[in-house]
Short mmCIF file of C-alpha atoms in Angstrom, two decimals:
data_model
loop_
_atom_site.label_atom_id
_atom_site.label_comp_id
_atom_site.label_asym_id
_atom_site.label_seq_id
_atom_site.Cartn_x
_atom_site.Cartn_y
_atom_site.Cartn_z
CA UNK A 1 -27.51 -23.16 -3.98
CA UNK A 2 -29.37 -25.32 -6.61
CA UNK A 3 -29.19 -25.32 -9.83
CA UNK A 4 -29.60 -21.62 -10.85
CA UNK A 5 -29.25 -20.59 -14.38
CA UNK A 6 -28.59 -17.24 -16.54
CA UNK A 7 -28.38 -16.92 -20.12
CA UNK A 8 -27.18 -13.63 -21.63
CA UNK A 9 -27.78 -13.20 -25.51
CA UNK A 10 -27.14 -11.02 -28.13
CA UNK A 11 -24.51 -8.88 -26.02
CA UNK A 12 -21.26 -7.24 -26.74
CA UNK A 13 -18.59 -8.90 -24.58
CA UNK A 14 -15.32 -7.30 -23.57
CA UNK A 15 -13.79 -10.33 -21.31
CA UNK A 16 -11.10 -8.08 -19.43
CA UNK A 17 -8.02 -10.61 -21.37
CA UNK A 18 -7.22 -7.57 -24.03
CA UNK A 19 -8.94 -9.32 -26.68
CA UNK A 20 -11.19 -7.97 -29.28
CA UNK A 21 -14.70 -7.25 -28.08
CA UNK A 22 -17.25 -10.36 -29.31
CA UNK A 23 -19.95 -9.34 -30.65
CA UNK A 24 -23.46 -11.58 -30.57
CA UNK A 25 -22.35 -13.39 -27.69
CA UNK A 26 -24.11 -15.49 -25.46
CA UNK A 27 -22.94 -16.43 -21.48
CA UNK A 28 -24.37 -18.90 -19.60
CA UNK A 29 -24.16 -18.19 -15.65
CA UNK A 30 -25.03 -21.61 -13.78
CA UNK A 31 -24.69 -21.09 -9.53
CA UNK A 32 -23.08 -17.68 -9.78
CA UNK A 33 -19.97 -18.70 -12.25
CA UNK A 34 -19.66 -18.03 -15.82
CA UNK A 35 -20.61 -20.91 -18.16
CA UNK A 36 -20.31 -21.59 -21.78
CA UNK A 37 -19.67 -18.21 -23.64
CA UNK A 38 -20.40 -18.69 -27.06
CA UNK A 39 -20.34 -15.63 -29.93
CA UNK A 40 -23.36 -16.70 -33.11
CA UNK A 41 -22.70 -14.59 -36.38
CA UNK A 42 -26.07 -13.33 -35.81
CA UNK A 43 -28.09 -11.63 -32.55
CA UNK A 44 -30.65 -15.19 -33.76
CA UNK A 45 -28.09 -17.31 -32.76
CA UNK A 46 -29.60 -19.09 -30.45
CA UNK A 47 -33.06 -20.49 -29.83
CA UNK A 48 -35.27 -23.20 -27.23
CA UNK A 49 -33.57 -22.42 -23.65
CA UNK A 50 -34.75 -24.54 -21.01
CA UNK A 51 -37.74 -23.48 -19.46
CA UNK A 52 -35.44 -22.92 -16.20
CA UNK A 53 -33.55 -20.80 -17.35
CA UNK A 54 -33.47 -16.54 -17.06
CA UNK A 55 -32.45 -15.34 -20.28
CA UNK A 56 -32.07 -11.83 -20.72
CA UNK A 57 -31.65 -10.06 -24.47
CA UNK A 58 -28.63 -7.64 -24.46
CA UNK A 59 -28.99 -6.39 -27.66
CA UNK A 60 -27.38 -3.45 -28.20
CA UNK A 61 -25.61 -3.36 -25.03
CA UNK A 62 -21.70 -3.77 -23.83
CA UNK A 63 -20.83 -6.50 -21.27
CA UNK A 64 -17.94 -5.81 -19.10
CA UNK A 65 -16.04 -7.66 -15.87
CA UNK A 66 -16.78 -6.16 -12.42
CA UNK A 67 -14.31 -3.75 -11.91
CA UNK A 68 -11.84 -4.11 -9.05
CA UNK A 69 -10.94 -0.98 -6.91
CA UNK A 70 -7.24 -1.53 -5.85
CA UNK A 71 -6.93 1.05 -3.59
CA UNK A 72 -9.79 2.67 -1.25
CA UNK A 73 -9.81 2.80 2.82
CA UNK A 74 -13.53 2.14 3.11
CA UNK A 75 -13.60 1.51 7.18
CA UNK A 76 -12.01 2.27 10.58
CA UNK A 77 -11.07 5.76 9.08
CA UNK A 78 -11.21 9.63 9.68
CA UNK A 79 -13.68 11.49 7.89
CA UNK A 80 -13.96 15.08 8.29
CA UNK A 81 -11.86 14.58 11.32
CA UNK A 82 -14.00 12.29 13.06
CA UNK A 83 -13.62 8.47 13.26
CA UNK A 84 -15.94 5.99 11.41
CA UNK A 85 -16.00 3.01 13.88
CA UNK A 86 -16.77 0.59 10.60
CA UNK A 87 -17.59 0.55 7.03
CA UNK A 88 -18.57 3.67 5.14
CA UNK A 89 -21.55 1.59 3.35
CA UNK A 90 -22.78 4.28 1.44
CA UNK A 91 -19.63 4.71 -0.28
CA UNK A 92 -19.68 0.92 -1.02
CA UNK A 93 -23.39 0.78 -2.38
CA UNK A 94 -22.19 3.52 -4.73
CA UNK A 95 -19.29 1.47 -5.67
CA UNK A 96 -21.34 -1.45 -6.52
CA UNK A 97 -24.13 0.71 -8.45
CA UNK A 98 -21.89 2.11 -10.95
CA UNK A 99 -20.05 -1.12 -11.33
CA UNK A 100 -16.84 -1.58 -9.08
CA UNK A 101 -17.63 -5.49 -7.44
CA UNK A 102 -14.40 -6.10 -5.54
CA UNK A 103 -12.62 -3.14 -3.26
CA UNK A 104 -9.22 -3.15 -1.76
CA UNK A 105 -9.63 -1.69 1.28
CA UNK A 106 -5.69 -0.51 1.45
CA UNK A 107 -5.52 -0.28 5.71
CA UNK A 108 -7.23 0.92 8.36
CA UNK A 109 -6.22 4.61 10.13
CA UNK A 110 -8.38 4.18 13.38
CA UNK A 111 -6.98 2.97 16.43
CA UNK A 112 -9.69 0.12 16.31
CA UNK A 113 -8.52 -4.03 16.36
CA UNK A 114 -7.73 -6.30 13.89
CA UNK A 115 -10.77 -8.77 15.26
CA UNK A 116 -13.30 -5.21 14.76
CA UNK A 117 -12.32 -4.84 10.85
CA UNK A 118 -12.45 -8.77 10.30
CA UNK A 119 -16.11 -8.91 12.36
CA UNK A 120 -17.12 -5.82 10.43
CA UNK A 121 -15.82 -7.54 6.98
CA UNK A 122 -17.27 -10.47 7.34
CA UNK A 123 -20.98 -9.10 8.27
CA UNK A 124 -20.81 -7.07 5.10
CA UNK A 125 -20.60 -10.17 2.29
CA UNK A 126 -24.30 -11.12 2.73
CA UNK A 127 -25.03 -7.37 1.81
CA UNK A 128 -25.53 -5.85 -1.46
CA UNK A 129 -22.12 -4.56 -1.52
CA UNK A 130 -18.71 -5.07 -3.31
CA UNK A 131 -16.62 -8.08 -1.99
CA UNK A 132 -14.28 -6.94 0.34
CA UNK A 133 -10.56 -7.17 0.85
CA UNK A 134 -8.49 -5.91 3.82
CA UNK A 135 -5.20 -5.63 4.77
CA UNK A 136 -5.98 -4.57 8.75
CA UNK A 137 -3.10 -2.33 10.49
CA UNK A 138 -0.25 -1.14 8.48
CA UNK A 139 3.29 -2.60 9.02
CA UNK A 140 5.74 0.10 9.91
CA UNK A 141 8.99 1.08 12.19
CA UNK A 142 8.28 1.82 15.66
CA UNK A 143 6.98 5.03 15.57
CA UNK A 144 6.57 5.40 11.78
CA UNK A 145 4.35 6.15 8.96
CA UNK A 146 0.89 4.24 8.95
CA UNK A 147 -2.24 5.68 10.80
CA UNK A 148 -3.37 6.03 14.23
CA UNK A 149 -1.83 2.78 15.61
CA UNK A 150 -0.22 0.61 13.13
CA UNK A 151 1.81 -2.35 13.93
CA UNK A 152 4.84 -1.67 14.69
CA UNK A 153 7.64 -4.36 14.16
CA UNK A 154 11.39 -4.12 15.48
CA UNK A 155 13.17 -7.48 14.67
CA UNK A 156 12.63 -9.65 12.21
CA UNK A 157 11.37 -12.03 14.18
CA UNK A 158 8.81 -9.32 15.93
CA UNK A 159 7.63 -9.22 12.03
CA UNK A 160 7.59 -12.51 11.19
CA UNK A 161 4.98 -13.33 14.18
CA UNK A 162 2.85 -10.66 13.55
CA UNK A 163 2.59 -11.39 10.13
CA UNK A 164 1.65 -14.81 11.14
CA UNK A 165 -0.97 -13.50 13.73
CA UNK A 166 -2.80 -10.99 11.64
CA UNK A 167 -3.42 -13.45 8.71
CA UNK A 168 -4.61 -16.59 11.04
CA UNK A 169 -7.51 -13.48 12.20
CA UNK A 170 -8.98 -13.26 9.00
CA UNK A 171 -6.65 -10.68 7.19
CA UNK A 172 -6.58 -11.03 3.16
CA UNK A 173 -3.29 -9.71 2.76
CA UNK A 174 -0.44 -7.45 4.38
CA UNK A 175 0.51 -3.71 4.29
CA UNK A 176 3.48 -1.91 4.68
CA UNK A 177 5.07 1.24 4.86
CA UNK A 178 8.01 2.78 3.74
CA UNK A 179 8.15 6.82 4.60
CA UNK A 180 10.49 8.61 5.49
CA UNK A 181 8.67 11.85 5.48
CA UNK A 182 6.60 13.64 2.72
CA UNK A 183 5.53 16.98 4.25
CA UNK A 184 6.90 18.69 7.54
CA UNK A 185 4.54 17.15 9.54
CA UNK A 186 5.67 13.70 8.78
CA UNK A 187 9.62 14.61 7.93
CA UNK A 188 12.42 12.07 9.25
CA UNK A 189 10.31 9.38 10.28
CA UNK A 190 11.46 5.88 11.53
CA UNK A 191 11.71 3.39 9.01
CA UNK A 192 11.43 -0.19 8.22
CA UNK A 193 14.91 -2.39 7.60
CA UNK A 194 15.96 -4.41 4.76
CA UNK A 195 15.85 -7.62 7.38
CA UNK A 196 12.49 -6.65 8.27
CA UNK A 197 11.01 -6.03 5.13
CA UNK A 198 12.27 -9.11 3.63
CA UNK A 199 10.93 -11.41 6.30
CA UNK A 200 7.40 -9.34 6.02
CA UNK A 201 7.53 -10.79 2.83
CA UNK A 202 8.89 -13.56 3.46
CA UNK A 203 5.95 -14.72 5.69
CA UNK A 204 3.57 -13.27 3.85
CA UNK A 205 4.24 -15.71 1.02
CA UNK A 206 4.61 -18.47 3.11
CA UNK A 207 1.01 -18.36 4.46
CA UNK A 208 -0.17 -17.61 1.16
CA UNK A 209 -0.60 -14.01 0.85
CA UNK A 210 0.85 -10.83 -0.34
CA UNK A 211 2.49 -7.59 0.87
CA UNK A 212 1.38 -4.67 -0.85
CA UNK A 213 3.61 -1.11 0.19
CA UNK A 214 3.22 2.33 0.63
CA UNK A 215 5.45 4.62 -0.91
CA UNK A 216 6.29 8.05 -2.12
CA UNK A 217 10.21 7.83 -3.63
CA UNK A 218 11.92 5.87 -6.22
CA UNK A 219 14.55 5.21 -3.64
CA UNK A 220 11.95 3.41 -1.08
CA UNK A 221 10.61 1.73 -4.13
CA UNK A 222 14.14 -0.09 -4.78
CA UNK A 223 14.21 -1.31 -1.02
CA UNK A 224 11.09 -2.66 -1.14
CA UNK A 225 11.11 -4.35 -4.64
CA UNK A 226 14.19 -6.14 -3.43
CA UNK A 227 12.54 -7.30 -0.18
CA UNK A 228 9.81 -8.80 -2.38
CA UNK A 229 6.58 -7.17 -2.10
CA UNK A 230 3.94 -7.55 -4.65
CA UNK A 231 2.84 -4.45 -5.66
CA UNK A 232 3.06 -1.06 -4.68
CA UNK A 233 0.30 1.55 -3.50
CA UNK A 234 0.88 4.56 -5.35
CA UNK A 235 3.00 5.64 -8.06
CA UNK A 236 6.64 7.34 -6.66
CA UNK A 237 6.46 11.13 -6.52
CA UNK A 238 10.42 11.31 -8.72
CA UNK A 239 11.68 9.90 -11.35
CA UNK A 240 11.04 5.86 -11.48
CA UNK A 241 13.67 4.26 -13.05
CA UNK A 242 14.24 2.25 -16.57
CA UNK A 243 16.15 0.08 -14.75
CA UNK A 244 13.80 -0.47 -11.78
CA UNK A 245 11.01 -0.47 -14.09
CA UNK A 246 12.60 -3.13 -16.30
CA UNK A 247 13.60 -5.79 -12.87
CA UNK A 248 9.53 -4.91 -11.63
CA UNK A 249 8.59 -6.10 -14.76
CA UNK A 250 10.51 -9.04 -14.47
CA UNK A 251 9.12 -10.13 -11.39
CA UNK A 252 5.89 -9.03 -11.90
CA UNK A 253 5.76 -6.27 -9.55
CA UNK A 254 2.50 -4.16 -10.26
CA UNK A 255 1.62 -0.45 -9.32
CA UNK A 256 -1.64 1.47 -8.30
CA UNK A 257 -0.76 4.98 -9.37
CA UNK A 258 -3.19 6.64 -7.70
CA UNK A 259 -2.51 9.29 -9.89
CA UNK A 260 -5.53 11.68 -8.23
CA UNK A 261 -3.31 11.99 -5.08
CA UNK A 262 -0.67 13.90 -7.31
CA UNK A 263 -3.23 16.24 -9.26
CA UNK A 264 -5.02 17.05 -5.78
CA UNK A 265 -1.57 17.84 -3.95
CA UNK A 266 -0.68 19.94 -7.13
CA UNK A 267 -4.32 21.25 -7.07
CA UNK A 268 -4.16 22.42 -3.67
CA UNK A 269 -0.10 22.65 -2.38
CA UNK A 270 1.39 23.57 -5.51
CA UNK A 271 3.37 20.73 -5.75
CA UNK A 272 4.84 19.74 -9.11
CA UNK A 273 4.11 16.22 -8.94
CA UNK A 274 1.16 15.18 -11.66
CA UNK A 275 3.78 15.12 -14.90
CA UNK A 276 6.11 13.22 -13.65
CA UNK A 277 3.77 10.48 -11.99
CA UNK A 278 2.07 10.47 -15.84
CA UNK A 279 5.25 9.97 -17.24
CA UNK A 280 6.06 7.11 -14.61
CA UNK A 281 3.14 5.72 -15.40
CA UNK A 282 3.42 6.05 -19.06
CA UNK A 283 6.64 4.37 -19.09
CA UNK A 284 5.82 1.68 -16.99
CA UNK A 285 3.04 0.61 -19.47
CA UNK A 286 5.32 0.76 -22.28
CA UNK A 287 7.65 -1.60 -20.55
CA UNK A 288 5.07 -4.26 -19.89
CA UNK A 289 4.04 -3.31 -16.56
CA UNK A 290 0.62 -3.69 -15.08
CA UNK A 291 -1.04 -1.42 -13.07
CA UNK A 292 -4.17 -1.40 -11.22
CA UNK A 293 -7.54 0.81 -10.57
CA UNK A 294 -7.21 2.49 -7.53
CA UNK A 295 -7.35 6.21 -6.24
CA UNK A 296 -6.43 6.07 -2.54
CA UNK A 297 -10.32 6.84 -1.70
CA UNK A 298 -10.66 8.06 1.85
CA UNK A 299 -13.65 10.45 1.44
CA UNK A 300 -15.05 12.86 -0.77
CA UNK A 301 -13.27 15.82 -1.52
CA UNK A 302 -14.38 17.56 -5.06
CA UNK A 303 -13.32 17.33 -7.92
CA UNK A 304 -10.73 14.96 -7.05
CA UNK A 305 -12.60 12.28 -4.98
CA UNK A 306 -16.24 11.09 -5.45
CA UNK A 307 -18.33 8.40 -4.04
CA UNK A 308 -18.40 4.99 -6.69
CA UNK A 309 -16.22 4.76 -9.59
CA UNK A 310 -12.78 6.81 -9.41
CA UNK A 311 -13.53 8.89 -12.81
CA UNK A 312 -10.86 10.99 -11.96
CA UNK A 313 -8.21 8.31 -11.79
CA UNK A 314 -9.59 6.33 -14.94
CA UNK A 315 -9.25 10.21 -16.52
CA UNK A 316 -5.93 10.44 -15.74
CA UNK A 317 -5.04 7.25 -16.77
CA UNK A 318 -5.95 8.16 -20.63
CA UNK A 319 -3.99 11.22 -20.05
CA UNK A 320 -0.81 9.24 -19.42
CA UNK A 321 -1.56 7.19 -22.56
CA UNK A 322 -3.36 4.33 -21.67
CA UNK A 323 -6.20 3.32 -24.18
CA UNK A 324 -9.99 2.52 -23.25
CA UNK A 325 -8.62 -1.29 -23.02
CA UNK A 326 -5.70 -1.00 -21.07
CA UNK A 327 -7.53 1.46 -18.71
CA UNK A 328 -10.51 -2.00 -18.51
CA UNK A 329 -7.83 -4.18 -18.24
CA UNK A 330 -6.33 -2.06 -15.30
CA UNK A 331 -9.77 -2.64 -13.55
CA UNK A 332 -10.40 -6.20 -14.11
CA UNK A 333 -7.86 -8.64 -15.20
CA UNK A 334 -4.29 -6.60 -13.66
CA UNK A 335 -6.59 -5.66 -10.41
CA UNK A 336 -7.43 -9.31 -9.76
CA UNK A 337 -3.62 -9.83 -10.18
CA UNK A 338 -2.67 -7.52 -7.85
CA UNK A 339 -5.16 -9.24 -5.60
CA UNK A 340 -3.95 -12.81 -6.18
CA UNK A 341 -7.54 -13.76 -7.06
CA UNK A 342 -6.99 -14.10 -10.74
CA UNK A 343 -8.38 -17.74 -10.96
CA UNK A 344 -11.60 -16.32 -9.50
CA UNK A 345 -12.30 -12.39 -10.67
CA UNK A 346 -11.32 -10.18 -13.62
CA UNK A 347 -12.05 -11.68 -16.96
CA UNK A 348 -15.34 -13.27 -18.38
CA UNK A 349 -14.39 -16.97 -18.51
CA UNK A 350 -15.99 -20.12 -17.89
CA UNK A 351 -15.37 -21.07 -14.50
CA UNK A 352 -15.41 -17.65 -12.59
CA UNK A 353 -17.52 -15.99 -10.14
CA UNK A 354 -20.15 -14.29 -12.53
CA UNK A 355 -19.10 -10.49 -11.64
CA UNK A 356 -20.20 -7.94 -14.29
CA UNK A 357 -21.58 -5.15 -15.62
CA UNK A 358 -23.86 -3.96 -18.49
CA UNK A 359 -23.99 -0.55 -20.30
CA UNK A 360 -25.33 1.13 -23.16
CA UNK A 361 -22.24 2.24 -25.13
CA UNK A 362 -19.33 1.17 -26.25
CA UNK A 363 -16.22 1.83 -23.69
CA UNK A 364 -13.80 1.02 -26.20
CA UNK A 365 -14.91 3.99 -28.33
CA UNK A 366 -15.31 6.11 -25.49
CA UNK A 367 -14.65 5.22 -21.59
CA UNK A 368 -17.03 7.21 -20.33
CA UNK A 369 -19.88 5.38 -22.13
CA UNK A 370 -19.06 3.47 -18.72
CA UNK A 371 -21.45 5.50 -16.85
CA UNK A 372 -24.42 4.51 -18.53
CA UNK A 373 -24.48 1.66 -16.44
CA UNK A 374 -27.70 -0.56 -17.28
CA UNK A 375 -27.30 -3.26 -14.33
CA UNK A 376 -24.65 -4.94 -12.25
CA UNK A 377 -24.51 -8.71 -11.53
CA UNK A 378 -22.15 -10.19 -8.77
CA UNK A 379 -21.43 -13.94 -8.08
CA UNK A 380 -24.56 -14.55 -11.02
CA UNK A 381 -26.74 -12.02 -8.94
CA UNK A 382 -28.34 -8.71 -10.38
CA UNK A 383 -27.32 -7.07 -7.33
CA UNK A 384 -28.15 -3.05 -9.07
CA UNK A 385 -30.22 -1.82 -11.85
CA UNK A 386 -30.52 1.67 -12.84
CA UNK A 387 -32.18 1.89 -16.05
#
């Protein structure tokens, strides 16, 4: 790559880690990775850069981590009914525009192959789009909850080589599924065993990776926690548990509440679901949870789903409590948890990939000053500029 180098000065840097903002700050980006950071007590600071290096004055401006979207299907999916055979790239150059450098892509619904969605991943990371991450087919029963064709295991064994097979293709992590039924069309489906679930797991770990699970109910929630899976999809629809909050917490168990699927199904069914999910949520937090950024994007659907950042999720968020930090934090160092790339994404330290964005207010005073994005850099790239 040579020796490519970056200097920010003069900035405002909120590094994702929950502590104070540092103000007068310069970072050093050196082949895409963050280098020195280094706050002056003045925006003079620092003077005679090499004469190879970029340095750009932020003066005035707020420097945040690329956000990480934890929970978006962004290919192989149904829109308006009809199947996208790939990725839904103008969502993703939305994404990446107003700041979001890393999606989640949280399973595929088509009945297309795990080697389409790996070829079709892999042809997108030369393009000016968010890094992404997929989890392929969802693991289910025979028969039960998880798109057009998911995999379906029946032994542990069966599970245990398909979890194998799907992560040698290319796979970042696994999906599973644990429904029983949330609406008469999908009542008294076929579930998933304890056995099953745990060797899921199980192999999952073993090779690496992660298992990240669907589910609606507190009850499914237990199962699955004591299988060992790493974080779960959405926030349950009842009452989550002290208990089961306090032994999640323990094992450091994270949630995506997806919080806009519970405000649209209230929204549009009636269903009592949004206060109870806040309170969940709310609770959680106060426990020492950690929960990610993610809104179970499948396409747009006003007001609850837009293209690029999920302003209706981060919304909801502060309405079950969280401050402007904890809802950053959420989207940057607790998302690149969930995604066991921690070491690489979600904070601005020396050593990272340099994934970031700029804007002209402070978020910490007011989270929407997020959407005056000024530019967007990924792996020490300006990869969007608005302003």
């Amino acid at each position: 790559m040579g020796n490519e180098r970056i200097l920010l000065t003069n900035g405002t840097v909120i590094d994702g880690t929950g502590r104070p903002p540092l103000h007068h700050t310069s970072i050093e980006i050196v082949n895409g990775r963050f280098g020195t950071i280094t706050q002056h007590s003045n925006i003079h600071g620092r003077t005679g850069y090499d004469s190879a290096t970029t340095v750009i004055d932020l003066e005035g401006l707020f420097i945040v981590p690329g956000f990480i979207h934890t929970h978006a299907h962004t290919s192989f999916k149904y829109i308006q009914n009809k199947p996208l055979h790939g990725y839904h790239t103008e969502y993703l150059a939305v994404c990446l525009a107003e700041g979001i450098t890393t999606i989640r892509d949280e399973g595929m619904t088509t009945a297309a192959s795990i080697e389409e969605v790996v070829t079709h991943t892999r042809q997108l990371e030369s393009g000016a789009f968010p890094r992404i991450l997929t989890s392929g087919k969802v693991f289910t029963a025979p028969g039960g909850y998880g798109g057009q064709e998911p995999i379906g295991v029946g032994s542990a064994d069966e599970a245990r080589l398909k979890v194998r097979e799907v992560l040698g293709q290319g796979i970042h992590f696994i999906k599973t599924a644990l429904e029983d039924g949330y609406d008469s069309a999908t009542a008294g489906l076929p579930q998933l065993n304890q056995e099953i679930l745990e060797a899921i797991c199980q192999e999952a770990r073993s090779m690496g990776a992660y298992v990240s699970a669907h589910v609606t109910s507190a009850r499914n929630l237990q199962i699955l926690v004591d299988a060992g899976i790493s974080d779960a999809a959405h926030m349950v629809y009842d009452r989550l548990d002290d208990q089961l909050i306090r032994q999640m917490v323990s094992v450091s168990i994270r949630i995506v509440p997806t919080l806009t699927v519970l405000q649209m199904f209230q929204d549009k069914f009636g269903a009592p679901l949004l206060e109870q999910g806040l309170d969940n949520v709310r609770r959680f937090i106060q426990a020492g949870g950690e929960i990610g950024l993610g809104d179970d994007f499948i396409e747009e659907a006003p007001p609850w789903y837009r293209a690029g950042m999920p302003w209706k999720e981060i919304q909801l968020l502060g309405q079950a409590g969280l401050s402007p930090m904890q809802i950053i934090m959420a989207a940057t160092s607790s998302g690149a948890k969930i995604c066991r790339l921690d070491h690489e994404l979600g904070t601005i330290e020396t050593g990272k990939r340099a994934d970031l964005l700029v804007v002209g207010g402070d978020p910490l005073a007011d989270i929407n000053n997020l959407r005056q994005v000024n530019w967007v850099m990924k792996d020490g790239k300006i990869v969007s500029k608005l302003h």
